[in-house]
Amino acid sequence: MLPLIFLLLSVILVAVFYNRLPFQVAYHFQSDGSADRWFVRNWVVLWALLPQFLLTLGAIVVTWVISIMAARFLEPESALVKPQRIMLIMGNMVAIPQLILDFAMLDIFSYNLFQTHLRPSVLVFALVVMVVGGIILGAFFVQTMRQVWKGK
C-alpha cells in the first residue's frame, strides 16, 4: 500500500503545482542552494513521476511473485515465516526511495515557485529516512529471526 500512496502523493503534487511552475524549471543546485541547471517543465515532471511509477510497478511485481511462490512452494501452516509478512516487508520497502523522491520533487517545486528550499535539506531528509527505514527493517528482521529460531 505504501508505494501506491506515495505514487498518488506524487501525482497530486504535480497536479497542484504544474500550472504554477515556470517554463524553465531549476532542478539542479550548487552547494550554496543556487540553481545551476534548468529543464523544460514537462521534462522535470516526467522525470519526477517516471521513477515513482517504476518503483510502484516493481513493488507490485515483487509482491505478486512472492505470493505465487509462496502459494506454490509453501504450506502456510508449516511455514516458519508467514508469506504475508515477507510480502508486507518487500512490497513496502520501495516506499523509502519514493518518499525521498517526493521530498526532492517538493523541494524543486518550492525553489521554482518561492525561491526557497525546504528545511531540512534533501540530503538530511534522505539520511533520516534511510536511518529510520533501516531501523524498522532491522526490527522486522530480528523479529523474523526469532520466529525462525523458535520454530526449530
mmCIF file of C-alpha atoms in Angstrom:
data_model
loop_
_atom_site.group_PDB
_atom_site.id
_atom_site.type_symbol
_atom_site.label_atom_id
_atom_site.label_comp_id
_atom_site.label_asym_id
_atom_site.label_seq_id
_atom_site.Cartn_x
_atom_site.Cartn_y
_atom_site.Cartn_z
ATOM 1 C CA MET A 1 0.000 0.000 0.000
ATOM 2 C CA LEU A 2 2.765 2.497 0.780
ATOM 3 C CA PRO A 3 4.154 2.564 -2.781
ATOM 4 C CA LEU A 4 0.676 3.290 -4.121
ATOM 5 C CA ILE A 5 0.174 6.034 -1.531
ATOM 6 C CA PHE A 6 3.471 7.722 -2.448
ATOM 7 C CA LEU A 7 2.688 7.408 -6.166
ATOM 8 C CA LEU A 8 -0.679 9.048 -5.548
ATOM 9 C CA LEU A 9 1.026 11.777 -3.493
ATOM 10 C CA SER A 10 3.421 12.445 -6.398
ATOM 11 C CA VAL A 11 0.587 12.721 -8.893
ATOM 12 C CA ILE A 12 -1.309 15.086 -6.569
ATOM 13 C CA LEU A 13 1.775 17.283 -6.067
ATOM 14 C CA VAL A 14 2.327 17.506 -9.818
ATOM 15 C CA ALA A 15 -1.355 18.279 -10.425
ATOM 16 C CA VAL A 16 -1.320 21.053 -7.822
ATOM 17 C CA PHE A 17 1.954 22.719 -8.836
ATOM 18 C CA TYR A 18 2.282 22.053 -12.587
ATOM 19 C CA ASN A 19 0.470 25.140 -13.878
ATOM 20 C CA ARG A 20 2.249 27.378 -11.379
ATOM 21 C CA LEU A 21 5.765 26.288 -12.404
ATOM 22 C CA PRO A 22 7.743 28.468 -14.819
ATOM 23 C CA PHE A 23 8.510 27.136 -18.302
ATOM 24 C CA GLN A 24 12.185 26.654 -17.350
ATOM 25 C CA VAL A 25 12.435 24.772 -14.065
ATOM 26 C CA ALA A 26 15.617 24.697 -11.998
ATOM 27 C CA TYR A 27 16.313 21.105 -10.997
ATOM 28 C CA HIS A 28 19.993 21.043 -10.003
ATOM 29 C CA PHE A 29 21.560 23.207 -7.331
ATOM 30 C CA GLN A 30 25.026 24.189 -6.175
ATOM 31 C CA SER A 31 26.149 23.702 -2.589
ATOM 32 C CA ASP A 32 25.028 27.237 -1.718
ATOM 33 C CA GLY A 33 21.480 26.445 -2.900
ATOM 34 C CA SER A 34 21.551 28.444 -6.125
ATOM 35 C CA ALA A 35 20.300 26.833 -9.315
ATOM 36 C CA ASP A 36 22.802 25.863 -11.980
ATOM 37 C CA ARG A 37 20.752 23.667 -14.341
ATOM 38 C CA TRP A 38 17.303 24.167 -15.816
ATOM 39 C CA PHE A 39 14.985 21.974 -17.801
ATOM 40 C CA VAL A 40 11.645 22.396 -19.527
ATOM 41 C CA ARG A 41 8.735 21.947 -17.093
ATOM 42 C CA ASN A 42 7.313 18.905 -18.930
ATOM 43 C CA TRP A 43 10.596 17.002 -18.674
ATOM 44 C CA VAL A 44 11.024 17.773 -14.997
ATOM 45 C CA VAL A 45 7.532 16.456 -14.325
ATOM 46 C CA LEU A 46 8.206 13.346 -16.426
ATOM 47 C CA TRP A 47 11.434 12.651 -14.534
ATOM 48 C CA ALA A 48 9.644 13.273 -11.240
ATOM 49 C CA LEU A 49 6.827 10.815 -11.975
ATOM 50 C CA LEU A 50 8.593 8.115 -14.004
ATOM 51 C CA PRO A 51 10.667 6.728 -11.096
ATOM 52 C CA GLN A 52 7.545 6.719 -8.918
ATOM 53 C CA PHE A 53 5.636 4.650 -11.489
ATOM 54 C CA LEU A 54 8.570 2.268 -11.948
ATOM 55 C CA LEU A 55 9.101 1.784 -8.211
ATOM 56 C CA THR A 56 5.384 1.156 -7.673
ATOM 57 C CA LEU A 57 5.328 -1.312 -10.554
ATOM 58 C CA GLY A 58 8.379 -3.022 -9.068
ATOM 59 C CA ALA A 59 6.659 -3.323 -5.694
ATOM 60 C CA ILE A 60 3.568 -4.826 -7.322
ATOM 61 C CA VAL A 61 5.649 -7.328 -9.298
ATOM 62 C CA VAL A 62 7.713 -8.348 -6.244
ATOM 63 C CA THR A 63 4.574 -8.831 -4.149
ATOM 64 C CA TRP A 64 2.901 -10.791 -6.932
ATOM 65 C CA VAL A 65 5.941 -13.069 -7.450
ATOM 66 C CA ILE A 66 6.277 -13.720 -3.713
ATOM 67 C CA SER A 67 2.592 -14.590 -3.436
ATOM 68 C CA ILE A 68 2.835 -17.024 -6.382
ATOM 69 C CA MET A 69 5.994 -18.631 -4.995
ATOM 70 C CA ALA A 70 4.505 -18.915 -1.511
ATOM 71 C CA ALA A 71 1.307 -20.484 -2.837
ATOM 72 C CA ARG A 72 3.255 -22.950 -4.955
ATOM 73 C CA PHE A 73 6.086 -23.989 -2.633
ATOM 74 C CA LEU A 74 4.987 -23.279 0.948
ATOM 75 C CA GLU A 75 2.362 -24.811 3.115
ATOM 76 C CA PRO A 76 1.053 -21.856 5.174
ATOM 77 C CA GLU A 77 0.569 -23.971 8.300
ATOM 78 C CA SER A 78 4.134 -25.279 8.310
ATOM 79 C CA ALA A 79 5.963 -22.097 7.249
ATOM 80 C CA LEU A 80 8.224 -20.684 9.944
ATOM 81 C CA VAL A 81 7.874 -17.190 8.472
ATOM 82 C CA LYS A 82 4.477 -16.300 7.104
ATOM 83 C CA PRO A 83 4.489 -15.307 3.405
ATOM 84 C CA GLN A 84 2.196 -12.360 4.192
ATOM 85 C CA ARG A 85 4.890 -10.901 6.419
ATOM 86 C CA ILE A 86 7.506 -11.222 3.680
ATOM 87 C CA MET A 87 5.125 -9.586 1.180
ATOM 88 C CA LEU A 88 4.480 -6.750 3.629
ATOM 89 C CA ILE A 89 8.183 -6.035 4.046
ATOM 90 C CA MET A 90 9.247 -6.499 0.421
ATOM 91 C CA GLY A 91 6.263 -4.698 -1.074
ATOM 92 C CA ASN A 92 6.641 -1.650 1.145
ATOM 93 C CA MET A 93 10.436 -1.424 1.061
ATOM 94 C CA VAL A 94 10.393 0.714 -2.098
ATOM 95 C CA ALA A 95 8.435 3.348 -0.181
ATOM 96 C CA ILE A 96 11.748 4.602 1.248
ATOM 97 C CA PRO A 97 13.175 5.891 -2.056
ATOM 98 C CA GLN A 98 9.700 7.028 -3.096
ATOM 99 C CA LEU A 99 9.394 9.210 -0.009
ATOM 100 C CA ILE A 100 12.829 10.723 -0.692
ATOM 101 C CA LEU A 101 11.879 11.386 -4.326
ATOM 102 C CA ASP A 102 8.635 13.064 -3.220
ATOM 103 C CA PHE A 103 10.569 15.343 -0.882
ATOM 104 C CA ALA A 104 13.108 16.189 -3.614
ATOM 105 C CA MET A 105 10.291 16.964 -6.047
ATOM 106 C CA LEU A 106 8.619 19.176 -3.463
ATOM 107 C CA ASP A 107 11.944 20.960 -2.889
ATOM 108 C CA ILE A 108 12.316 21.610 -6.637
ATOM 109 C CA PHE A 109 8.771 22.950 -6.797
ATOM 110 C CA SER A 110 9.353 25.106 -3.717
ATOM 111 C CA TYR A 111 12.512 26.632 -5.165
ATOM 112 C CA ASN A 112 10.910 27.382 -8.514
ATOM 113 C CA LEU A 113 7.763 28.893 -7.002
ATOM 114 C CA PHE A 114 9.079 30.661 -3.894
ATOM 115 C CA GLN A 115 12.897 30.775 -4.431
ATOM 116 C CA THR A 116 13.420 28.911 -1.179
ATOM 117 C CA HIS A 117 14.493 25.381 -0.358
ATOM 118 C CA LEU A 118 12.719 23.165 2.135
ATOM 119 C CA ARG A 119 14.220 22.568 5.541
ATOM 120 C CA PRO A 120 15.771 20.149 6.261
ATOM 121 C CA SER A 121 17.745 19.796 3.070
ATOM 122 C CA VAL A 122 17.046 16.879 0.752
ATOM 123 C CA LEU A 123 20.297 15.221 1.839
ATOM 124 C CA VAL A 124 19.480 15.440 5.551
ATOM 125 C CA PHE A 125 15.914 14.256 4.896
ATOM 126 C CA ALA A 126 17.218 11.306 2.840
ATOM 127 C CA LEU A 127 19.660 10.309 5.580
ATOM 128 C CA VAL A 128 16.970 10.475 8.281
ATOM 129 C CA VAL A 129 14.526 8.440 6.184
ATOM 130 C CA MET A 130 17.172 5.811 5.404
ATOM 131 C CA VAL A 131 18.235 5.504 9.050
ATOM 132 C CA VAL A 132 14.628 5.228 10.279
ATOM 133 C CA GLY A 133 13.815 2.788 7.450
ATOM 134 C CA GLY A 134 16.892 0.727 8.337
ATOM 135 C CA ILE A 135 15.835 0.601 11.986
ATOM 136 C CA ILE A 136 12.312 -0.522 11.049
ATOM 137 C CA LEU A 137 13.632 -3.148 8.623
ATOM 138 C CA GLY A 138 16.148 -4.292 11.234
ATOM 139 C CA ALA A 139 13.346 -4.710 13.779
ATOM 140 C CA PHE A 140 11.350 -6.792 11.292
ATOM 141 C CA PHE A 141 14.445 -8.874 10.550
ATOM 142 C CA VAL A 142 15.169 -9.521 14.235
ATOM 143 C CA GLN A 143 11.533 -10.439 14.890
ATOM 144 C CA THR A 144 11.510 -12.780 11.887
ATOM 145 C CA MET A 145 14.751 -14.450 13.000
ATOM 146 C CA ARG A 146 13.236 -15.016 16.458
ATOM 147 C CA GLN A 147 10.274 -16.768 14.840
ATOM 148 C CA VAL A 148 12.625 -18.979 12.831
ATOM 149 C CA TRP A 149 14.728 -19.885 15.885
ATOM 150 C CA LYS A 150 11.615 -20.680 17.926
ATOM 151 C CA GLY A 151 10.337 -22.867 15.071
ATOM 152 C CA LYS A 152 13.420 -25.048 15.209
#
